[in-house]
JSON list of C-alpha atoms in Angstrom, two decimals:
[
{"chain": "A", "resi": 17, "resn": "PHE", "atom": "CA", "xyz": [-15.70, -10.72, -36.69]},
{"chain": "A", "resi": 18, "resn": "MET", "atom": "CA", "xyz": [-18.44, -13.04, -36.05]},
{"chain": "A", "resi": 19, "resn": "PRO", "atom": "CA", "xyz": [-20.38, -12.23, -39.03]},
{"chain": "A", "resi": 20, "resn": "PHE", "atom": "CA", "xyz": [-17.22, -12.64, -41.23]},
{"chain": "A", "resi": 21, "resn": "GLY", "atom": "CA", "xyz": [-16.49, -15.99, -39.85]},
{"chain": "A", "resi": 22, "resn": "ALA", "atom": "CA", "xyz": [-20.10, -17.09, -40.08]},
{"chain": "A", "resi": 23, "resn": "SER", "atom": "CA", "xyz": [-20.79, -15.69, -43.83]},
{"chain": "A", "resi": 24, "resn": "LEU", "atom": "CA", "xyz": [-17.46, -17.22, -44.98]},
{"chain": "A", "resi": 25, "resn": "ALA", "atom": "CA", "xyz": [-18.16, -20.75, -43.28]},
{"chain": "A", "resi": 26, "resn": "PHE", "atom": "CA", "xyz": [-21.47, -20.84, -45.02]},
{"chain": "A", "resi": 27, "resn": "ALA", "atom": "CA", "xyz": [-19.97, -19.82, -48.26]},
{"chain": "A", "resi": 28, "resn": "LEU", "atom": "CA", "xyz": [-17.24, -22.43, -48.02]},
{"chain": "A", "resi": 29, "resn": "ASP", "atom": "CA", "xyz": [-19.42, -25.27, -46.52]},
{"chain": "A", "resi": 30, "resn": "GLU", "atom": "CA", "xyz": [-18.63, -27.53, -49.51]},
{"chain": "A", "resi": 31, "resn": "LEU", "atom": "CA", "xyz": [-14.86, -27.40, -48.86]},
{"chain": "A", "resi": 32, "resn": "PRO", "atom": "CA", "xyz": [-13.07, -29.57, -46.49]},
{"chain": "A", "resi": 33, "resn": "HIS", "atom": "CA", "xyz": [-12.48, -27.54, -43.07]},
{"chain": "A", "resi": 34, "resn": "PRO", "atom": "CA", "xyz": [-14.60, -24.40, -43.54]},
{"chain": "A", "resi": 35, "resn": "VAL", "atom": "CA", "xyz": [-14.09, -23.46, -39.84]},
{"chain": "A", "resi": 36, "resn": "LEU", "atom": "CA", "xyz": [-10.38, -23.60, -39.92]},
{"chain": "A", "resi": 37, "resn": "ILE", "atom": "CA", "xyz": [-10.43, -21.69, -43.29]},
{"chain": "A", "resi": 38, "resn": "SER", "atom": "CA", "xyz": [-12.76, -19.21, -42.00]},
{"chain": "A", "resi": 39, "resn": "THR", "atom": "CA", "xyz": [-10.94, -18.82, -38.64]},
{"chain": "A", "resi": 40, "resn": "MET", "atom": "CA", "xyz": [-7.44, -18.36, -40.61]},
{"chain": "A", "resi": 41, "resn": "ALA", "atom": "CA", "xyz": [-9.15, -15.72, -42.88]},
{"chain": "A", "resi": 42, "resn": "GLY", "atom": "CA", "xyz": [-10.14, -14.01, -39.88]},
{"chain": "A", "resi": 43, "resn": "VAL", "atom": "CA", "xyz": [-6.79, -13.92, -38.31]},
{"chain": "A", "resi": 44, "resn": "ALA", "atom": "CA", "xyz": [-5.35, -12.69, -41.77]},
{"chain": "A", "resi": 45, "resn": "LEU", "atom": "CA", "xyz": [-7.79, -9.95, -41.90]},
{"chain": "A", "resi": 46, "resn": "SER", "atom": "CA", "xyz": [-7.44, -8.86, -38.42]},
{"chain": "A", "resi": 47, "resn": "VAL", "atom": "CA", "xyz": [-3.64, -8.70, -38.66]},
{"chain": "A", "resi": 48, "resn": "ALA", "atom": "CA", "xyz": [-4.05, -6.67, -41.88]},
{"chain": "A", "resi": 49, "resn": "PHE", "atom": "CA", "xyz": [-6.30, -4.15, -39.96]},
{"chain": "A", "resi": 50, "resn": "GLU", "atom": "CA", "xyz": [-3.66, -3.81, -37.15]},
{"chain": "A", "resi": 51, "resn": "ILE", "atom": "CA", "xyz": [-0.78, -3.30, -39.53]},
{"chain": "A", "resi": 52, "resn": "ALA", "atom": "CA", "xyz": [-2.76, -0.83, -41.50]},
{"chain": "A", "resi": 53, "resn": "GLN", "atom": "CA", "xyz": [-3.34, 1.24, -38.20]},
{"chain": "A", "resi": 54, "resn": "TRP", "atom": "CA", "xyz": [0.46, 1.78, -37.88]},
{"chain": "A", "resi": 55, "resn": "TRP", "atom": "CA", "xyz": [0.03, 4.53, -40.54]},
{"chain": "A", "resi": 56, "resn": "ILE", "atom": "CA", "xyz": [-3.29, 6.14, -39.09]},
{"chain": "A", "resi": 57, "resn": "PRO", "atom": "CA", "xyz": [-2.82, 8.92, -36.67]},
{"chain": "A", "resi": 58, "resn": "GLY", "atom": "CA", "xyz": [-4.32, 8.26, -33.31]},
{"chain": "A", "resi": 59, "resn": "ARG", "atom": "CA", "xyz": [-4.79, 4.77, -33.96]},
{"chain": "A", "resi": 60, "resn": "VAL", "atom": "CA", "xyz": [-3.25, 1.99, -31.68]},
{"chain": "A", "resi": 61, "resn": "VAL", "atom": "CA", "xyz": [-2.14, -1.21, -32.58]},
{"chain": "A", "resi": 62, "resn": "ALA", "atom": "CA", "xyz": [-3.30, -4.05, -30.08]},
{"chain": "A", "resi": 63, "resn": "THR", "atom": "CA", "xyz": [-2.53, -7.67, -29.88]},
{"chain": "A", "resi": 64, "resn": "SER", "atom": "CA", "xyz": [-5.94, -8.22, -27.77]},
{"chain": "A", "resi": 65, "resn": "ASP", "atom": "CA", "xyz": [-7.72, -6.92, -31.00]},
{"chain": "A", "resi": 66, "resn": "VAL", "atom": "CA", "xyz": [-6.23, -9.80, -33.19]},
{"chain": "A", "resi": 67, "resn": "ILE", "atom": "CA", "xyz": [-6.98, -12.30, -30.33]},
{"chain": "A", "resi": 68, "resn": "LEU", "atom": "CA", "xyz": [-10.60, -11.16, -29.94]},
{"chain": "A", "resi": 69, "resn": "ASN", "atom": "CA", "xyz": [-11.36, -10.86, -33.73]},
{"chain": "A", "resi": 70, "resn": "THR", "atom": "CA", "xyz": [-9.98, -14.38, -34.18]},
{"chain": "A", "resi": 71, "resn": "LEU", "atom": "CA", "xyz": [-12.27, -15.62, -31.55]},
{"chain": "A", "resi": 72, "resn": "GLY", "atom": "CA", "xyz": [-15.24, -13.94, -32.98]},
{"chain": "A", "resi": 73, "resn": "ALA", "atom": "CA", "xyz": [-14.48, -15.40, -36.50]},
{"chain": "A", "resi": 74, "resn": "LEU", "atom": "CA", "xyz": [-14.14, -18.90, -34.81]},
{"chain": "A", "resi": 75, "resn": "LEU", "atom": "CA", "xyz": [-17.26, -18.66, -33.00]},
{"chain": "A", "resi": 76, "resn": "GLY", "atom": "CA", "xyz": [-19.19, -17.32, -35.84]},
{"chain": "A", "resi": 77, "resn": "ALA", "atom": "CA", "xyz": [-18.07, -20.14, -38.14]},
{"chain": "A", "resi": 78, "resn": "GLN", "atom": "CA", "xyz": [-18.53, -22.66, -35.51]},
{"chain": "A", "resi": 79, "resn": "ILE", "atom": "CA", "xyz": [-22.08, -21.55, -35.02]},
{"chain": "A", "resi": 80, "resn": "VAL", "atom": "CA", "xyz": [-22.43, -21.95, -38.75]},
{"chain": "A", "resi": 81, "resn": "ALA", "atom": "CA", "xyz": [-20.98, -25.34, -38.88]},
{"chain": "A", "resi": 82, "resn": "LEU", "atom": "CA", "xyz": [-23.13, -26.67, -36.07]},
{"chain": "A", "resi": 83, "resn": "ALA", "atom": "CA", "xyz": [-26.42, -25.09, -37.76]},
{"chain": "A", "resi": 84, "resn": "ILE", "atom": "CA", "xyz": [-25.35, -26.92, -40.91]},
{"chain": "A", "resi": 85, "resn": "ARG", "atom": "CA", "xyz": [-24.76, -30.22, -39.15]},
{"chain": "A", "resi": 86, "resn": "TRP", "atom": "CA", "xyz": [-27.87, -29.93, -36.99]},
{"chain": "A", "resi": 87, "resn": "HIS", "atom": "CA", "xyz": [-29.79, -29.09, -40.30]},
{"chain": "A", "resi": 88, "resn": "ARG", "atom": "CA", "xyz": [-28.48, -31.35, -42.52]},
{"chain": "A", "resi": 89, "resn": "PRO", "atom": "CA", "xyz": [-26.94, -34.23, -40.29]},
{"chain": "A", "resi": 90, "resn": "HIS", "atom": "CA", "xyz": [-25.77, -36.65, -43.24]},
{"chain": "A", "resi": 91, "resn": "HIS", "atom": "CA", "xyz": [-24.06, -33.84, -44.93]},
{"chain": "A", "resi": 92, "resn": "LYS", "atom": "CA", "xyz": [-20.64, -35.00, -46.48]},
{"chain": "A", "resi": 93, "resn": "ALA", "atom": "CA", "xyz": [-18.39, -32.22, -44.82]},
{"chain": "A", "resi": 94, "resn": "TYR", "atom": "CA", "xyz": [-19.42, -33.15, -41.28]},
{"chain": "A", "resi": 95, "resn": "THR", "atom": "CA", "xyz": [-19.75, -36.78, -41.16]},
{"chain": "A", "resi": 96, "resn": "GLY", "atom": "CA", "xyz": [-16.71, -38.87, -39.82]}
]
């Protein structure tokens, strides 16, 4: 989910709070995958998958946010 979070944060760069939005989207997608697995024989639903996928989305989004901040230090979305 790191690539998902990173890609979404990059795409949403002009919006306020792109890291938060990307992380919440990662949570929603991960939960949707886990719910879908209830109906797939042989698959197991695991809370740890949701937690780790969420952390991956957060880490990917945060890396992009830091890279954008480093590359464009006066970018409006990242200034106080």
